[in-house]
PDB file of N, CA, C and O in Angstrom:
ATOM      1  N   VAL A   1       0.835  -1.203   0.000  1.00 46.00           N
ATOM      2  CA  VAL A   1       0.000   0.000   0.000  1.00 46.00           C
ATOM      3  C   VAL A   1       0.870   1.253   0.000  1.00 46.00           C
ATOM      4  O   VAL A   1       0.592   2.198  -0.714  1.00 46.00           O
ATOM      5  N   LYS A   2       1.959   1.258   0.791  1.00 55.00           N
ATOM      6  CA  LYS A   2       2.834   2.428   0.834  1.00 55.00           C
ATOM      7  C   LYS A   2       3.462   2.701  -0.527  1.00 55.00           C
ATOM      8  O   LYS A   2       3.578   3.833  -0.945  1.00 55.00           O
ATOM      9  N   LYS A   3       3.878   1.629  -1.245  1.00 60.00           N
ATOM     10  CA  LYS A   3       4.498   1.822  -2.558  1.00 60.00           C
ATOM     11  C   LYS A   3       3.517   2.472  -3.509  1.00 60.00           C
ATOM     12  O   LYS A   3       3.851   3.434  -4.179  1.00 60.00           O
ATOM     13  N   LEU A   4       2.301   1.968  -3.551  1.00 66.00           N
ATOM     14  CA  LEU A   4       1.302   2.529  -4.457  1.00 66.00           C
ATOM     15  C   LEU A   4       1.015   3.980  -4.102  1.00 66.00           C
ATOM     16  O   LEU A   4       0.961   4.844  -4.972  1.00 66.00           O
ATOM     17  N   SER A   5       0.892   4.255  -2.826  1.00 85.00           N
ATOM     18  CA  SER A   5       0.621   5.616  -2.383  1.00 85.00           C
ATOM     19  C   SER A   5       1.773   6.555  -2.755  1.00 85.00           C
ATOM     20  O   SER A   5       1.542   7.646  -3.272  1.00 85.00           O
ATOM     21  N   SER A   6       3.001   6.138  -2.503  1.00 87.00           N
ATOM     22  CA  SER A   6       4.145   6.995  -2.831  1.00 87.00           C
ATOM     23  C   SER A   6       4.282   7.142  -4.342  1.00 87.00           C
ATOM     24  O   SER A   6       4.657   8.201  -4.843  1.00 87.00           O
ATOM     25  N   ASP A   7       3.943   6.096  -5.076  1.00 90.00           N
ATOM     26  CA  ASP A   7       3.983   6.131  -6.532  1.00 90.00           C
ATOM     27  C   ASP A   7       3.007   7.168  -7.074  1.00 90.00           C
ATOM     28  O   ASP A   7       3.363   8.013  -7.892  1.00 90.00           O
ATOM     29  N   ILE A   8       1.786   7.145  -6.588  1.00 92.00           N
ATOM     30  CA  ILE A   8       0.747   8.083  -7.037  1.00 92.00           C
ATOM     31  C   ILE A   8       1.109   9.508  -6.653  1.00 92.00           C
ATOM     32  O   ILE A   8       1.021  10.427  -7.470  1.00 92.00           O
ATOM     33  N   LYS A   9       1.525   9.714  -5.427  1.00 94.00           N
ATOM     34  CA  LYS A   9       1.883  11.060  -4.976  1.00 94.00           C
ATOM     35  C   LYS A   9       3.087  11.604  -5.742  1.00 94.00           C
ATOM     36  O   LYS A   9       3.132  12.781  -6.076  1.00 94.00           O
ATOM     37  N   THR A  10       4.061  10.743  -6.029  1.00 95.00           N
ATOM     38  CA  THR A  10       5.250  11.180  -6.757  1.00 95.00           C
ATOM     39  C   THR A  10       4.892  11.611  -8.173  1.00 95.00           C
ATOM     40  O   THR A  10       5.363  12.646  -8.650  1.00 95.00           O
ATOM     41  N   VAL A  11       4.047  10.849  -8.853  1.00 95.00           N
ATOM     42  CA  VAL A  11       3.651  11.225 -10.212  1.00 95.00           C
ATOM     43  C   VAL A  11       2.853  12.527 -10.184  1.00 95.00           C
ATOM     44  O   VAL A  11       3.006  13.380 -11.064  1.00 95.00           O
ATOM     45  N   GLU A  12       2.037  12.713  -9.158  1.00 96.00           N
ATOM     46  CA  GLU A  12       1.282  13.969  -9.027  1.00 96.00           C
ATOM     47  C   GLU A  12       2.226  15.152  -8.833  1.00 96.00           C
ATOM     48  O   GLU A  12       2.032  16.219  -9.416  1.00 96.00           O
ATOM     49  N   ILE A  13       3.250  14.967  -8.002  1.00 97.00           N
ATOM     50  CA  ILE A  13       4.231  16.032  -7.754  1.00 97.00           C
ATOM     51  C   ILE A  13       4.991  16.366  -9.034  1.00 97.00           C
ATOM     52  O   ILE A  13       5.139  17.537  -9.386  1.00 97.00           O
ATOM     53  N   LEU A  14       5.457  15.343  -9.739  1.00 97.00           N
ATOM     54  CA  LEU A  14       6.180  15.599 -10.988  1.00 97.00           C
ATOM     55  C   LEU A  14       5.277  16.317 -11.987  1.00 97.00           C
ATOM     56  O   LEU A  14       5.711  17.278 -12.626  1.00 97.00           O
ATOM     57  N   GLY A  15       4.057  15.867 -12.109  1.00 96.00           N
ATOM     58  CA  GLY A  15       3.124  16.506 -13.034  1.00 96.00           C
ATOM     59  C   GLY A  15       2.881  17.960 -12.691  1.00 96.00           C
ATOM     60  O   GLY A  15       2.875  18.828 -13.568  1.00 96.00           O
ATOM     61  N   GLU A  16       2.715  18.221 -11.393  1.00 97.00           N
ATOM     62  CA  GLU A  16       2.442  19.595 -10.958  1.00 97.00           C
ATOM     63  C   GLU A  16       3.656  20.503 -11.148  1.00 97.00           C
ATOM     64  O   GLU A  16       3.545  21.587 -11.717  1.00 97.00           O
ATOM     65  N   VAL A  17       4.808  20.062 -10.664  1.00 97.00           N
ATOM     66  CA  VAL A  17       6.007  20.902 -10.742  1.00 97.00           C
ATOM     67  C   VAL A  17       6.431  21.131 -12.192  1.00 97.00           C
ATOM     68  O   VAL A  17       6.788  22.249 -12.576  1.00 97.00           O
ATOM     69  N   LEU A  18       6.368  20.075 -12.998  1.00 96.00           N
ATOM     70  CA  LEU A  18       6.832  20.174 -14.379  1.00 96.00           C
ATOM     71  C   LEU A  18       5.740  20.622 -15.345  1.00 96.00           C
ATOM     72  O   LEU A  18       5.999  20.822 -16.526  1.00 96.00           O
ATOM     73  N   GLU A  19       4.518  20.749 -14.818  1.00 95.00           N
ATOM     74  CA  GLU A  19       3.358  21.104 -15.645  1.00 95.00           C
ATOM     75  C   GLU A  19       3.223  20.129 -16.803  1.00 95.00           C
ATOM     76  O   GLU A  19       3.085  20.514 -17.963  1.00 95.00           O
ATOM     77  N   PHE A  20       3.263  18.838 -16.470  1.00 92.00           N
ATOM     78  CA  PHE A  20       3.144  17.755 -17.435  1.00 92.00           C
ATOM     79  C   PHE A  20       1.902  16.943 -17.137  1.00 92.00           C
ATOM     80  O   PHE A  20       1.510  16.798 -15.973  1.00 92.00           O
ATOM     81  N   ASP A  21       1.312  16.375 -18.169  1.00 94.00           N
ATOM     82  CA  ASP A  21       0.186  15.463 -18.015  1.00 94.00           C
ATOM     83  C   ASP A  21       0.701  14.203 -17.312  1.00 94.00           C
ATOM     84  O   ASP A  21       1.635  13.553 -17.802  1.00 94.00           O
ATOM     85  N   THR A  22       0.114  13.864 -16.201  1.00 94.00           N
ATOM     86  CA  THR A  22       0.590  12.698 -15.438  1.00 94.00           C
ATOM     87  C   THR A  22       0.416  11.397 -16.206  1.00 94.00           C
ATOM     88  O   THR A  22       1.084  10.417 -15.903  1.00 94.00           O
ATOM     89  N   ASN A  23      -0.453  11.375 -17.208  1.00 95.00           N
ATOM     90  CA  ASN A  23      -0.650  10.154 -17.996  1.00 95.00           C
ATOM     91  C   ASN A  23       0.544   9.815 -18.872  1.00 95.00           C
ATOM     92  O   ASN A  23       0.659   8.678 -19.331  1.00 95.00           O
ATOM     93  N   ILE A  24       1.421  10.771 -19.128  1.00 93.00           N
ATOM     94  CA  ILE A  24       2.584  10.474 -19.967  1.00 93.00           C
ATOM     95  C   ILE A  24       3.851  10.236 -19.148  1.00 93.00           C
ATOM     96  O   ILE A  24       4.908   9.958 -19.704  1.00 93.00           O
ATOM     97  N   ILE A  25       3.736  10.328 -17.827  1.00 95.00           N
ATOM     98  CA  ILE A  25       4.892  10.053 -16.969  1.00 95.00           C
ATOM     99  C   ILE A  25       4.996   8.540 -16.781  1.00 95.00           C
ATOM    100  O   ILE A  25       4.073   7.902 -16.302  1.00 95.00           O
ATOM    101  N   HIS A  26       6.114   7.981 -17.215  1.00 93.00           N
ATOM    102  CA  HIS A  26       6.349   6.538 -17.181  1.00 93.00           C
ATOM    103  C   HIS A  26       7.605   6.255 -16.357  1.00 93.00           C
ATOM    104  O   HIS A  26       8.310   7.176 -15.944  1.00 93.00           O
ATOM    105  N   ASP A  27       7.877   4.974 -16.138  1.00 93.00           N
ATOM    106  CA  ASP A  27       9.010   4.587 -15.285  1.00 93.00           C
ATOM    107  C   ASP A  27      10.323   5.229 -15.677  1.00 93.00           C
ATOM    108  O   ASP A  27      11.111   5.617 -14.819  1.00 93.00           O
ATOM    109  N   ASP A  28      10.589   5.344 -16.963  1.00 95.00           N
ATOM    110  CA  ASP A  28      11.859   5.897 -17.422  1.00 95.00           C
ATOM    111  C   ASP A  28      11.801   7.399 -17.678  1.00 95.00           C
ATOM    112  O   ASP A  28      12.741   7.976 -18.221  1.00 95.00           O
ATOM    113  N   PHE A  29      10.693   8.027 -17.292  1.00 96.00           N
ATOM    114  CA  PHE A  29      10.536   9.469 -17.471  1.00 96.00           C
ATOM    115  C   PHE A  29      11.669  10.186 -16.763  1.00 96.00           C
ATOM    116  O   PHE A  29      11.948   9.940 -15.589  1.00 96.00           O
ATOM    117  N   SER A  30      12.359  11.074 -17.494  1.00 96.00           N
ATOM    118  CA  SER A  30      13.546  11.743 -16.951  1.00 96.00           C
ATOM    119  C   SER A  30      13.640  13.154 -17.528  1.00 96.00           C
ATOM    120  O   SER A  30      12.812  13.546 -18.352  1.00 96.00           O
ATOM    121  N   PRO A  31      14.660  13.892 -17.134  1.00 95.00           N
ATOM    122  CA  PRO A  31      14.841  15.232 -17.701  1.00 95.00           C
ATOM    123  C   PRO A  31      14.950  15.228 -19.239  1.00 95.00           C
ATOM    124  O   PRO A  31      14.639  16.220 -19.876  1.00 95.00           O
ATOM    125  N   MET A  32      15.334  14.107 -19.821  1.00 95.00           N
ATOM    126  CA  MET A  32      15.400  14.011 -21.284  1.00 95.00           C
ATOM    127  C   MET A  32      13.996  14.118 -21.903  1.00 95.00           C
ATOM    128  O   MET A  32      13.852  14.535 -23.041  1.00 95.00           O
ATOM    129  N   ASP A  33      12.985  13.731 -21.146  1.00 95.00           N
ATOM    130  CA  ASP A  33      11.599  13.772 -21.620  1.00 95.00           C
ATOM    131  C   ASP A  33      10.933  15.115 -21.346  1.00 95.00           C
ATOM    132  O   ASP A  33       9.864  15.389 -21.893  1.00 95.00           O
ATOM    133  N   ALA A  34      11.521  15.882 -20.473  1.00 93.00           N
ATOM    134  CA  ALA A  34      10.910  17.147 -20.056  1.00 93.00           C
ATOM    135  C   ALA A  34      11.979  18.232 -19.984  1.00 93.00           C
ATOM    136  O   ALA A  34      12.678  18.348 -18.978  1.00 93.00           O
ATOM    137  N   PRO A  35      12.115  19.019 -21.037  1.00 92.00           N
ATOM    138  CA  PRO A  35      13.137  20.079 -21.044  1.00 92.00           C
ATOM    139  C   PRO A  35      13.019  21.042 -19.862  1.00 92.00           C
ATOM    140  O   PRO A  35      14.011  21.633 -19.445  1.00 92.00           O
ATOM    141  N   CYS A  36      11.827  21.152 -19.311  1.00 95.00           N
ATOM    142  CA  CYS A  36      11.638  22.050 -18.162  1.00 95.00           C
ATOM    143  C   CYS A  36      12.171  21.443 -16.860  1.00 95.00           C
ATOM    144  O   CYS A  36      12.225  22.122 -15.841  1.00 95.00           O
ATOM    145  N   TRP A  37      12.588  20.168 -16.889  1.00 96.00           N
ATOM    146  CA  TRP A  37      13.128  19.499 -15.694  1.00 96.00           C
ATOM    147  C   TRP A  37      14.596  19.876 -15.578  1.00 96.00           C
ATOM    148  O   TRP A  37      15.503  19.133 -15.886  1.00 96.00           O
ATOM    149  N   ASP A  38      14.822  21.101 -15.104  1.00 96.00           N
ATOM    150  CA  ASP A  38      16.175  21.608 -14.923  1.00 96.00           C
ATOM    151  C   ASP A  38      16.511  21.598 -13.435  1.00 96.00           C
ATOM    152  O   ASP A  38      15.783  21.024 -12.629  1.00 96.00           O
ATOM    153  N   SER A  39      17.610  22.238 -13.068  1.00 95.00           N
ATOM    154  CA  SER A  39      18.037  22.201 -11.661  1.00 95.00           C
ATOM    155  C   SER A  39      17.032  22.890 -10.739  1.00 95.00           C
ATOM    156  O   SER A  39      16.788  22.418  -9.626  1.00 95.00           O
ATOM    157  N   LEU A  40      16.424  23.972 -11.186  1.00 97.00           N
ATOM    158  CA  LEU A  40      15.412  24.648 -10.361  1.00 97.00           C
ATOM    159  C   LEU A  40      14.183  23.766 -10.191  1.00 97.00           C
ATOM    160  O   LEU A  40      13.639  23.654  -9.086  1.00 97.00           O
ATOM    161  N   ALA A  41      13.761  23.114 -11.253  1.00 97.00           N
ATOM    162  CA  ALA A  41      12.621  22.197 -11.152  1.00 97.00           C
ATOM    163  C   ALA A  41      12.948  21.061 -10.193  1.00 97.00           C
ATOM    164  O   ALA A  41      12.096  20.644  -9.405  1.00 97.00           O
ATOM    165  N   MET A  42      14.196  20.571 -10.229  1.00 97.00           N
ATOM    166  CA  MET A  42      14.589  19.487  -9.326  1.00 97.00           C
ATOM    167  C   MET A  42      14.509  19.930  -7.879  1.00 97.00           C
ATOM    168  O   MET A  42      14.068  19.174  -7.015  1.00 97.00           O
ATOM    169  N   VAL A  43      14.909  21.155  -7.601  1.00 97.00           N
ATOM    170  CA  VAL A  43      14.803  21.690  -6.241  1.00 97.00           C
ATOM    171  C   VAL A  43      13.326  21.733  -5.824  1.00 97.00           C
ATOM    172  O   VAL A  43      12.971  21.325  -4.716  1.00 97.00           O
ATOM    173  N   ASN A  44      12.462  22.174  -6.721  1.00 98.00           N
ATOM    174  CA  ASN A  44      11.031  22.237  -6.412  1.00 98.00           C
ATOM    175  C   ASN A  44      10.430  20.854  -6.236  1.00 98.00           C
ATOM    176  O   ASN A  44       9.579  20.642  -5.360  1.00 98.00           O
ATOM    177  N   ILE A  45      10.870  19.888  -7.048  1.00 98.00           N
ATOM    178  CA  ILE A  45      10.419  18.504  -6.886  1.00 98.00           C
ATOM    179  C   ILE A  45      10.856  17.988  -5.525  1.00 98.00           C
ATOM    180  O   ILE A  45      10.076  17.393  -4.785  1.00 98.00           O
ATOM    181  N   LEU A  46      12.106  18.216  -5.192  1.00 97.00           N
ATOM    182  CA  LEU A  46      12.654  17.750  -3.913  1.00 97.00           C
ATOM    183  C   LEU A  46      11.897  18.361  -2.737  1.00 97.00           C
ATOM    184  O   LEU A  46      11.513  17.652  -1.796  1.00 97.00           O
ATOM    185  N   LEU A  47      11.670  19.662  -2.771  1.00 98.00           N
ATOM    186  CA  LEU A  47      10.936  20.319  -1.679  1.00 98.00           C
ATOM    187  C   LEU A  47       9.524  19.756  -1.548  1.00 98.00           C
ATOM    188  O   LEU A  47       9.043  19.514  -0.436  1.00 98.00           O
ATOM    189  N   ALA A  48       8.865  19.526  -2.675  1.00 98.00           N
ATOM    190  CA  ALA A  48       7.510  18.972  -2.646  1.00 98.00           C
ATOM    191  C   ALA A  48       7.509  17.544  -2.099  1.00 98.00           C
ATOM    192  O   ALA A  48       6.628  17.170  -1.314  1.00 98.00           O
ATOM    193  N   LEU A  49       8.496  16.742  -2.492  1.00 97.00           N
ATOM    194  CA  LEU A  49       8.605  15.370  -1.980  1.00 97.00           C
ATOM    195  C   LEU A  49       8.850  15.370  -0.476  1.00 97.00           C
ATOM    196  O   LEU A  49       8.228  14.599   0.266  1.00 97.00           O
ATOM    197  N   GLU A  50       9.774  16.230  -0.031  1.00 97.00           N
ATOM    198  CA  GLU A  50      10.084  16.275   1.401  1.00 97.00           C
ATOM    199  C   GLU A  50       8.879  16.719   2.215  1.00 97.00           C
ATOM    200  O   GLU A  50       8.631  16.184   3.293  1.00 97.00           O
ATOM    201  N   GLU A  51       8.127  17.654   1.690  1.00 96.00           N
ATOM    202  CA  GLU A  51       6.931  18.110   2.401  1.00 96.00           C
ATOM    203  C   GLU A  51       5.851  17.032   2.398  1.00 96.00           C
ATOM    204  O   GLU A  51       5.261  16.737   3.442  1.00 96.00           O
ATOM    205  N   GLU A  52       5.601  16.434   1.257  1.00 95.00           N
ATOM    206  CA  GLU A  52       4.547  15.425   1.128  1.00 95.00           C
ATOM    207  C   GLU A  52       4.809  14.203   1.998  1.00 95.00           C
ATOM    208  O   GLU A  52       3.923  13.688   2.654  1.00 95.00           O
ATOM    209  N   PHE A  53       6.047  13.726   1.996  1.00 94.00           N
ATOM    210  CA  PHE A  53       6.380  12.488   2.695  1.00 94.00           C
ATOM    211  C   PHE A  53       7.039  12.715   4.045  1.00 94.00           C
ATOM    212  O   PHE A  53       7.418  11.759   4.714  1.00 94.00           O
ATOM    213  N   GLU A  54       7.184  13.986   4.438  1.00 94.00           N
ATOM    214  CA  GLU A  54       7.794  14.340   5.722  1.00 94.00           C
ATOM    215  C   GLU A  54       9.137  13.631   5.893  1.00 94.00           C
ATOM    216  O   GLU A  54       9.411  13.014   6.916  1.00 94.00           O
ATOM    217  N   GLN A  55       9.969  13.746   4.850  1.00 94.00           N
ATOM    218  CA  GLN A  55      11.288  13.113   4.822  1.00 94.00           C
ATOM    219  C   GLN A  55      12.319  14.144   4.404  1.00 94.00           C
ATOM    220  O   GLN A  55      11.997  15.098   3.707  1.00 94.00           O
ATOM    221  N   GLU A  56      13.550  13.920   4.830  1.00 96.00           N
ATOM    222  CA  GLU A  56      14.673  14.691   4.305  1.00 96.00           C
ATOM    223  C   GLU A  56      15.556  13.707   3.569  1.00 96.00           C
ATOM    224  O   GLU A  56      15.883  12.640   4.089  1.00 96.00           O
ATOM    225  N   PHE A  57      15.923  14.053   2.356  1.00 97.00           N
ATOM    226  CA  PHE A  57      16.732  13.159   1.543  1.00 97.00           C
ATOM    227  C   PHE A  57      18.186  13.607   1.577  1.00 97.00           C
ATOM    228  O   PHE A  57      18.480  14.795   1.569  1.00 97.00           O
ATOM    229  N   SER A  58      19.079  12.623   1.599  1.00 96.00           N
ATOM    230  CA  SER A  58      20.505  12.916   1.632  1.00 96.00           C
ATOM    231  C   SER A  58      20.962  13.430   0.264  1.00 96.00           C
ATOM    232  O   SER A  58      20.279  13.251  -0.750  1.00 96.00           O
ATOM    233  N   THR A  59      22.128  14.021   0.239  1.00 96.00           N
ATOM    234  CA  THR A  59      22.702  14.499  -1.014  1.00 96.00           C
ATOM    235  C   THR A  59      22.840  13.349  -2.009  1.00 96.00           C
ATOM    236  O   THR A  59      22.516  13.496  -3.189  1.00 96.00           O
ATOM    237  N   ASN A  60      23.294  12.201  -1.533  1.00 97.00           N
ATOM    238  CA  ASN A  60      23.446  11.038  -2.421  1.00 97.00           C
ATOM    239  C   ASN A  60      22.109  10.605  -2.994  1.00 97.00           C
ATOM    240  O   ASN A  60      22.019  10.264  -4.176  1.00 97.00           O
ATOM    241  N   GLU A  61      21.062  10.599  -2.168  1.00 97.00           N
ATOM    242  CA  GLU A  61      19.732  10.228  -2.662  1.00 97.00           C
ATOM    243  C   GLU A  61      19.268  11.212  -3.732  1.00 97.00           C
ATOM    244  O   GLU A  61      18.749  10.809  -4.777  1.00 97.00           O
ATOM    245  N   VAL A  62      19.475  12.492  -3.484  1.00 96.00           N
ATOM    246  CA  VAL A  62      19.061  13.518  -4.441  1.00 96.00           C
ATOM    247  C   VAL A  62      19.806  13.344  -5.762  1.00 96.00           C
ATOM    248  O   VAL A  62      19.207  13.427  -6.844  1.00 96.00           O
ATOM    249  N   LEU A  63      21.099  13.077  -5.684  1.00 96.00           N
ATOM    250  CA  LEU A  63      21.892  12.897  -6.901  1.00 96.00           C
ATOM    251  C   LEU A  63      21.453  11.676  -7.709  1.00 96.00           C
ATOM    252  O   LEU A  63      21.631  11.630  -8.927  1.00 96.00           O
ATOM    253  N   GLU A  64      20.865  10.691  -7.033  1.00 97.00           N
ATOM    254  CA  GLU A  64      20.382   9.483  -7.711  1.00 97.00           C
ATOM    255  C   GLU A  64      19.004   9.681  -8.343  1.00 97.00           C
ATOM    256  O   GLU A  64      18.569   8.859  -9.148  1.00 97.00           O
ATOM    257  N   MET A  65      18.317  10.746  -8.018  1.00 96.00           N
ATOM    258  CA  MET A  65      16.954  10.985  -8.506  1.00 96.00           C
ATOM    259  C   MET A  65      16.984  11.480  -9.954  1.00 96.00           C
ATOM    260  O   MET A  65      16.735  12.631 -10.247  1.00 96.00           O
ATOM    261  N   ARG A  66      17.296  10.569 -10.877  1.00 95.00           N
ATOM    262  CA  ARG A  66      17.455  10.936 -12.280  1.00 95.00           C
ATOM    263  C   ARG A  66      16.315  10.443 -13.171  1.00 95.00           C
ATOM    264  O   ARG A  66      16.335  10.662 -14.371  1.00 95.00           O
ATOM    265  N   SER A  67      15.347   9.755 -12.588  1.00 96.00           N
ATOM    266  CA  SER A  67      14.187   9.303 -13.351  1.00 96.00           C
ATOM    267  C   SER A  67      13.020   9.114 -12.380  1.00 96.00           C
ATOM    268  O   SER A  67      13.214   9.019 -11.159  1.00 96.00           O
ATOM    269  N   TYR A  68      11.839   9.043 -12.949  1.00 96.00           N
ATOM    270  CA  TYR A  68      10.652   8.836 -12.128  1.00 96.00           C
ATOM    271  C   TYR A  68      10.771   7.558 -11.302  1.00 96.00           C
ATOM    272  O   TYR A  68      10.525   7.565 -10.098  1.00 96.00           O
ATOM    273  N   SER A  69      11.177   6.457 -11.927  1.00 95.00           N
ATOM    274  CA  SER A  69      11.248   5.189 -11.199  1.00 95.00           C
ATOM    275  C   SER A  69      12.274   5.242 -10.066  1.00 95.00           C
ATOM    276  O   SER A  69      12.047   4.678  -8.990  1.00 95.00           O
ATOM    277  N   LYS A  70      13.378   5.931 -10.283  1.00 96.00           N
ATOM    278  CA  LYS A  70      14.404   6.039  -9.233  1.00 96.00           C
ATOM    279  C   LYS A  70      13.889   6.910  -8.082  1.00 96.00           C
ATOM    280  O   LYS A  70      14.131   6.607  -6.910  1.00 96.00           O
ATOM    281  N   ILE A  71      13.159   7.964  -8.410  1.00 97.00           N
ATOM    282  CA  ILE A  71      12.571   8.808  -7.360  1.00 97.00           C
ATOM    283  C   ILE A  71      11.605   7.983  -6.524  1.00 97.00           C
ATOM    284  O   ILE A  71      11.645   8.019  -5.295  1.00 97.00           O
ATOM    285  N   VAL A  72      10.747   7.201  -7.182  1.00 95.00           N
ATOM    286  CA  VAL A  72       9.784   6.360  -6.456  1.00 95.00           C
ATOM    287  C   VAL A  72      10.516   5.363  -5.572  1.00 95.00           C
ATOM    288  O   VAL A  72      10.153   5.149  -4.416  1.00 95.00           O
ATOM    289  N   GLU A  73      11.580   4.764  -6.091  1.00 95.00           N
ATOM    290  CA  GLU A  73      12.362   3.795  -5.317  1.00 95.00           C
ATOM    291  C   GLU A  73      12.936   4.444  -4.058  1.00 95.00           C
ATOM    292  O   GLU A  73      12.842   3.874  -2.957  1.00 95.00           O
ATOM    293  N   ILE A  74      13.513   5.618  -4.184  1.00 96.00           N
ATOM    294  CA  ILE A  74      14.122   6.316  -3.049  1.00 96.00           C
ATOM    295  C   ILE A  74      13.055   6.756  -2.048  1.00 96.00           C
ATOM    296  O   ILE A  74      13.204   6.574  -0.843  1.00 96.00           O
ATOM    297  N   VAL A  75      11.957   7.308  -2.549  1.00 95.00           N
ATOM    298  CA  VAL A  75      10.871   7.753  -1.666  1.00 95.00           C
ATOM    299  C   VAL A  75      10.272   6.574  -0.926  1.00 95.00           C
ATOM    300  O   VAL A  75      10.069   6.626   0.295  1.00 95.00           O
ATOM    301  N   THR A  76       9.987   5.499  -1.633  1.00 92.00           N
ATOM    302  CA  THR A  76       9.393   4.312  -1.014  1.00 92.00           C
ATOM    303  C   THR A  76      10.293   3.755   0.067  1.00 92.00           C
ATOM    304  O   THR A  76       9.833   3.409   1.147  1.00 92.00           O
ATOM    305  N   SER A  77      11.575   3.693  -0.222  1.00 93.00           N
ATOM    306  CA  SER A  77      12.544   3.203   0.762  1.00 93.00           C
ATOM    307  C   SER A  77      12.566   4.077   2.009  1.00 93.00           C
ATOM    308  O   SER A  77      12.567   3.583   3.132  1.00 93.00           O
ATOM    309  N   ALA A  78      12.548   5.386   1.814  1.00 91.00           N
ATOM    310  CA  ALA A  78      12.569   6.329   2.945  1.00 91.00           C
ATOM    311  C   ALA A  78      11.292   6.222   3.772  1.00 91.00           C
ATOM    312  O   ALA A  78      11.348   6.248   5.010  1.00 91.00           O
ATOM    313  N   VAL A  79      10.156   6.084   3.119  1.00 87.00           N
ATOM    314  CA  VAL A  79       8.885   5.998   3.828  1.00 87.00           C
ATOM    315  C   VAL A  79       8.787   4.695   4.616  1.00 87.00           C
ATOM    316  O   VAL A  79       8.293   4.670   5.737  1.00 87.00           O
ATOM    317  N   GLU A  80       9.297   3.602   4.046  1.00 85.00           N
ATOM    318  CA  GLU A  80       9.258   2.315   4.730  1.00 85.00           C
ATOM    319  C   GLU A  80      10.136   2.307   5.967  1.00 85.00           C
ATOM    320  O   GLU A  80       9.818   1.649   6.948  1.00 85.00           O
ATOM    321  N   VAL A  81      11.244   3.030   5.933  1.00 82.00           N
ATOM    322  CA  VAL A  81      12.176   3.073   7.059  1.00 82.00           C
ATOM    323  C   VAL A  81      11.588   3.878   8.212  1.00 82.00           C
ATOM    324  O   VAL A  81      11.786   3.548   9.374  1.00 82.00           O
ATOM    325  N   SER A  82      10.832   4.922   7.885  1.00 73.00           N
ATOM    326  CA  SER A  82      10.310   5.800   8.950  1.00 73.00           C
ATOM    327  C   SER A  82       9.084   5.226   9.617  1.00 73.00           C
ATOM    328  O   SER A  82       8.505   4.273   9.246  1.00 73.00           O
TER     329      SER A  82
END
């Protein structure tokens, strides 16, 4: 249940921050698919994720957040630990 919930919330956050239709966000969705996914957008994604999931992500975790599926993996792992 936590994975599905974090998956849905993460896609909603990406869609909102990047102003993208959530129906086109797929597992391999990355900055290559969304030119607006720049460093400022990443900061906004990170802030939204931290607020939504009440988590703080390490620098290494943030650096690994290079695709939708990787973000979901990191978020799910953090939520399960807490």
